[in-house]
């Protein structure tokens, strides 16, 4: 029989990363699902992503197409996996594209959005023998990007399954940044530098330095002009 649901209470609020890590520590099933409360899975989402993991023992993660409703345009793509820009900013691939016109296919990705992500426990044990699957220092935002990079660096693949679909009522959207709590914007800024510190390798990635430096100048200028309170995130980093 299925196990009874268990609730992990964390009055200290360790953020998404800490909460997810605490929940992952409870189970022993071969696969584990990270699922945001603002996601509604398609009825075959789990079946399709699980089939992908079962078909390839080298995969550490599988996820499908996330979509959301746009007030003006109707259904649009929320995430078709991750894409890393030359300046080391990781973004959701095809975000904002019309869902009706989207023609993406299955394939390997550098990572997948953690809002609805099926993970192989053997891969999690390999990259986090101490049980720290998601790093609590991130608190919220970019912790799934860190997880994706760690999986890739350890040789585990991430598979995008186009036929698996889920609705994601994302809180942070490009046009709604001003409505995101200041604390969360500071964490997001801080977390960029946690990612860089952990995964950027000068010998391997030195060609990216001009693009990174250019992005940093532009970002700092924009924040100082339009969001001066957010720059505390630099000190948090």
Coordinates of C-alpha atoms in Angstrom, one line a residue:
X1 CA 0.0 0.0 0.0
X2 CA 1.2 3.6 -0.6
X3 CA 2.7 5.3 2.4
X4 CA 0.6 7.9 4.2
X5 CA 1.5 11.5 3.4
X6 CA 4.0 13.0 5.8
X7 CA 4.3 16.7 6.5
X8 CA 7.7 18.2 7.5
X9 CA 7.3 21.3 9.6
X10 CA 10.1 23.9 9.5
X11 CA 9.1 26.9 11.6
X12 CA 12.5 28.4 10.8
X13 CA 11.5 28.6 7.1
X14 CA 14.6 27.3 5.3
X15 CA 13.2 28.4 1.9
X16 CA 12.4 26.2 -1.1
X17 CA 15.8 24.6 -1.0
X18 CA 15.7 23.6 2.6
X19 CA 12.1 22.5 2.5
X20 CA 12.7 20.3 -0.6
X21 CA 15.8 18.8 0.9
X22 CA 14.0 17.9 4.1
X23 CA 11.2 16.2 2.2
X24 CA 13.6 14.3 -0.1
X25 CA 15.3 12.9 2.9
X26 CA 12.1 11.0 3.9
X27 CA 11.6 8.8 1.0
X28 CA 13.4 5.7 -0.4
X29 CA 11.6 5.2 -3.8
X30 CA 13.9 5.1 -6.8
X31 CA 12.4 8.4 -8.1
X32 CA 11.4 11.6 -6.4
X33 CA 9.2 14.5 -7.6
X34 CA 9.9 18.1 -6.9
X35 CA 6.6 19.9 -7.3
X36 CA 5.6 23.5 -6.7
X37 CA 2.2 24.3 -5.2
X38 CA 1.5 26.5 -8.2
X39 CA 1.8 23.6 -10.7
X40 CA -1.0 21.5 -12.1
X41 CA 0.4 18.3 -13.8
X42 CA -1.0 16.9 -16.9
X43 CA -2.5 13.5 -16.3
X44 CA 0.4 11.7 -18.1
X45 CA 3.2 13.9 -16.8
X46 CA 4.5 11.5 -14.3
X47 CA 4.2 8.5 -16.6
X48 CA 6.1 10.1 -19.4
X49 CA 8.9 11.5 -17.3
X50 CA 9.3 8.3 -15.4
X51 CA 9.5 6.3 -18.7
X52 CA 12.3 8.6 -19.7
X53 CA 14.3 7.8 -16.6
X54 CA 13.6 4.1 -16.8
X55 CA 14.7 4.0 -20.4
X56 CA 18.1 5.6 -19.7
X57 CA 20.1 4.8 -16.6
X58 CA 22.4 7.7 -17.2
X59 CA 19.7 10.3 -16.7
X60 CA 19.5 12.0 -13.3
X61 CA 16.4 14.2 -14.1
X62 CA 13.5 14.4 -16.4
X63 CA 10.9 17.1 -16.9
X64 CA 8.3 18.3 -19.3
X65 CA 7.0 21.4 -20.9
X66 CA 5.7 24.0 -18.4
X67 CA 3.2 26.5 -19.6
X68 CA 1.2 29.4 -18.2
X69 CA -1.6 31.7 -19.0
X70 CA -0.8 35.2 -20.3
X71 CA -3.5 37.8 -19.8
X72 CA -3.1 39.1 -23.3
X73 CA -1.8 36.2 -25.4
X74 CA -3.4 33.2 -23.8
X75 CA -1.3 30.0 -23.1
X76 CA 2.5 30.6 -23.5
X77 CA 5.5 28.5 -22.8
X78 CA 6.9 28.9 -19.2
X79 CA 9.9 26.6 -19.5
X80 CA 11.2 24.1 -22.0
X81 CA 14.3 23.4 -19.9
X82 CA 17.2 25.6 -19.2
X83 CA 19.5 27.5 -21.5
X84 CA 22.7 29.1 -20.4
X85 CA 23.5 32.5 -22.0
X86 CA 27.1 33.4 -22.8
X87 CA 27.3 35.7 -19.7
X88 CA 26.4 32.8 -17.5
X89 CA 22.8 33.7 -16.9
X90 CA 20.6 30.6 -16.9
X91 CA 17.1 31.2 -18.3
X92 CA 14.0 29.2 -19.2
X93 CA 14.2 28.1 -22.8
X94 CA 11.5 29.3 -25.2
X95 CA 9.8 31.2 -22.3
X96 CA 7.0 33.5 -23.6
X97 CA 6.5 31.7 -26.9
X98 CA 2.9 30.9 -27.9
X99 CA 2.0 27.4 -26.8
X100 CA -0.1 26.8 -29.9
X101 CA 2.9 27.7 -32.2
X102 CA 5.6 25.9 -30.1
X103 CA 7.3 23.1 -32.0
X104 CA 10.0 21.9 -29.6
X105 CA 11.1 18.3 -29.3
X106 CA 12.5 15.9 -26.7
X107 CA 16.2 16.2 -26.0
X108 CA 19.0 16.7 -23.5
X109 CA 19.1 20.0 -21.6
X110 CA 21.8 21.6 -19.3
X111 CA 19.0 21.5 -16.7
X112 CA 15.3 21.6 -16.1
X113 CA 13.0 23.8 -14.1
X114 CA 12.5 22.5 -10.5
X115 CA 8.8 23.4 -10.4
X116 CA 7.9 20.0 -11.7
X117 CA 11.0 17.8 -11.8
X118 CA 11.4 14.0 -11.6
X119 CA 14.7 13.0 -10.1
X120 CA 16.6 9.7 -9.8
X121 CA 17.5 9.1 -6.2
X122 CA 20.7 7.3 -7.1
X123 CA 21.9 10.4 -8.8
X124 CA 21.0 12.6 -5.8
X125 CA 22.9 10.2 -3.5
X126 CA 25.9 10.5 -5.9
X127 CA 26.0 14.3 -5.9
X128 CA 24.9 14.8 -2.3
X129 CA 26.2 12.0 -0.1
X130 CA 25.5 14.3 2.9
X131 CA 21.9 14.5 1.9
X132 CA 22.1 18.2 1.0
X133 CA 20.4 17.8 -2.4
X134 CA 19.4 21.5 -2.6
X135 CA 21.8 24.0 -1.0
X136 CA 20.0 26.0 1.7
X137 CA 22.3 28.9 1.1
X138 CA 20.2 29.7 -2.0
X139 CA 17.1 29.9 0.1
X140 CA 14.9 30.5 -3.0
X141 CA 15.6 30.9 -6.7
X142 CA 18.4 29.3 -8.8
X143 CA 18.7 26.3 -6.4
X144 CA 17.4 24.2 -9.2
X145 CA 20.0 25.7 -11.6
X146 CA 22.7 24.7 -9.1
X147 CA 21.3 21.2 -8.9
X148 CA 21.2 20.9 -12.7
X149 CA 24.8 22.0 -13.0
X150 CA 25.9 19.6 -10.2
X151 CA 24.1 16.7 -11.9
X152 CA 25.8 17.5 -15.3
X153 CA 29.2 17.9 -13.8
X154 CA 28.9 14.5 -12.2
X155 CA 27.9 12.9 -15.5
X156 CA 24.1 12.7 -15.1
X157 CA 21.9 13.8 -17.9
X158 CA 18.7 15.9 -17.8
X159 CA 16.0 14.9 -20.3
X160 CA 13.3 17.2 -21.6
X161 CA 10.1 15.3 -22.5
X162 CA 8.0 17.5 -24.8
X163 CA 4.9 15.4 -24.5
X164 CA 4.7 15.8 -20.7
X165 CA 3.0 19.0 -19.9
X166 CA 2.1 21.0 -16.8
X167 CA 0.6 24.4 -16.0
X168 CA 2.8 26.6 -13.9
X169 CA 1.3 29.8 -12.5
X170 CA 4.7 31.4 -12.0
X171 CA 5.0 34.2 -9.5
X172 CA 8.2 35.7 -10.9
X173 CA 7.7 36.9 -14.5
X174 CA 9.7 39.4 -16.6
X175 CA 6.9 41.9 -16.7
X176 CA 6.0 41.4 -13.0
X177 CA 9.4 41.9 -11.4
X178 CA 8.3 45.0 -9.4
X179 CA 5.6 42.9 -7.7
X180 CA 8.2 40.4 -6.4
X181 CA 9.1 40.9 -2.7
X182 CA 12.3 42.8 -2.2
X183 CA 13.8 40.0 -0.1
X184 CA 13.3 37.5 -2.9
X185 CA 14.9 39.9 -5.4
X186 CA 17.9 40.2 -3.1
X187 CA 18.2 36.4 -2.8
X188 CA 18.0 36.0 -6.6
X189 CA 20.8 38.5 -7.1
X190 CA 22.9 36.8 -4.4
X191 CA 22.4 33.4 -5.9
X192 CA 23.9 34.4 -9.2
X193 CA 27.2 34.7 -7.4
X194 CA 26.8 31.5 -5.5
X195 CA 26.4 29.7 -8.9
X196 CA 29.4 31.4 -10.4
X197 CA 31.6 30.7 -7.3
X198 CA 30.6 27.0 -7.4
X199 CA 30.6 26.3 -11.1
X200 CA 32.7 28.8 -13.1
X201 CA 36.2 27.5 -13.9
X202 CA 38.7 30.1 -15.2
X203 CA 40.7 27.6 -17.2
X204 CA 37.6 26.2 -18.8
X205 CA 35.4 29.2 -19.1
X206 CA 37.8 32.2 -19.5
X207 CA 36.3 33.0 -23.0
X208 CA 33.1 33.9 -21.2
X209 CA 34.7 36.6 -19.1
X210 CA 34.1 39.6 -21.4
X211 CA 30.4 38.7 -21.7
X212 CA 30.2 38.2 -17.9
X213 CA 31.9 41.5 -17.1
X214 CA 29.7 43.4 -19.6
X215 CA 26.6 41.9 -18.1
X216 CA 27.7 42.8 -14.6
X217 CA 28.2 46.4 -15.5
X218 CA 24.8 46.7 -17.1
X219 CA 23.0 44.9 -14.3
X220 CA 24.7 46.9 -11.6
X221 CA 23.8 50.2 -13.4
X222 CA 20.2 49.2 -13.9
X223 CA 19.8 48.1 -10.3
X224 CA 21.4 51.3 -8.9
X225 CA 19.1 53.4 -11.1
X226 CA 15.8 51.6 -10.7
X227 CA 16.1 49.1 -7.8
X228 CA 18.7 50.6 -5.4
X229 CA 17.4 48.6 -2.5
X230 CA 18.0 45.3 -4.3
X231 CA 21.8 45.9 -4.4
X232 CA 22.0 44.6 -0.8
X233 CA 22.0 41.2 -2.5
X234 CA 25.6 41.9 -3.4
X235 CA 26.5 42.1 0.2
X236 CA 24.5 38.9 0.9
X237 CA 26.6 37.1 -1.7

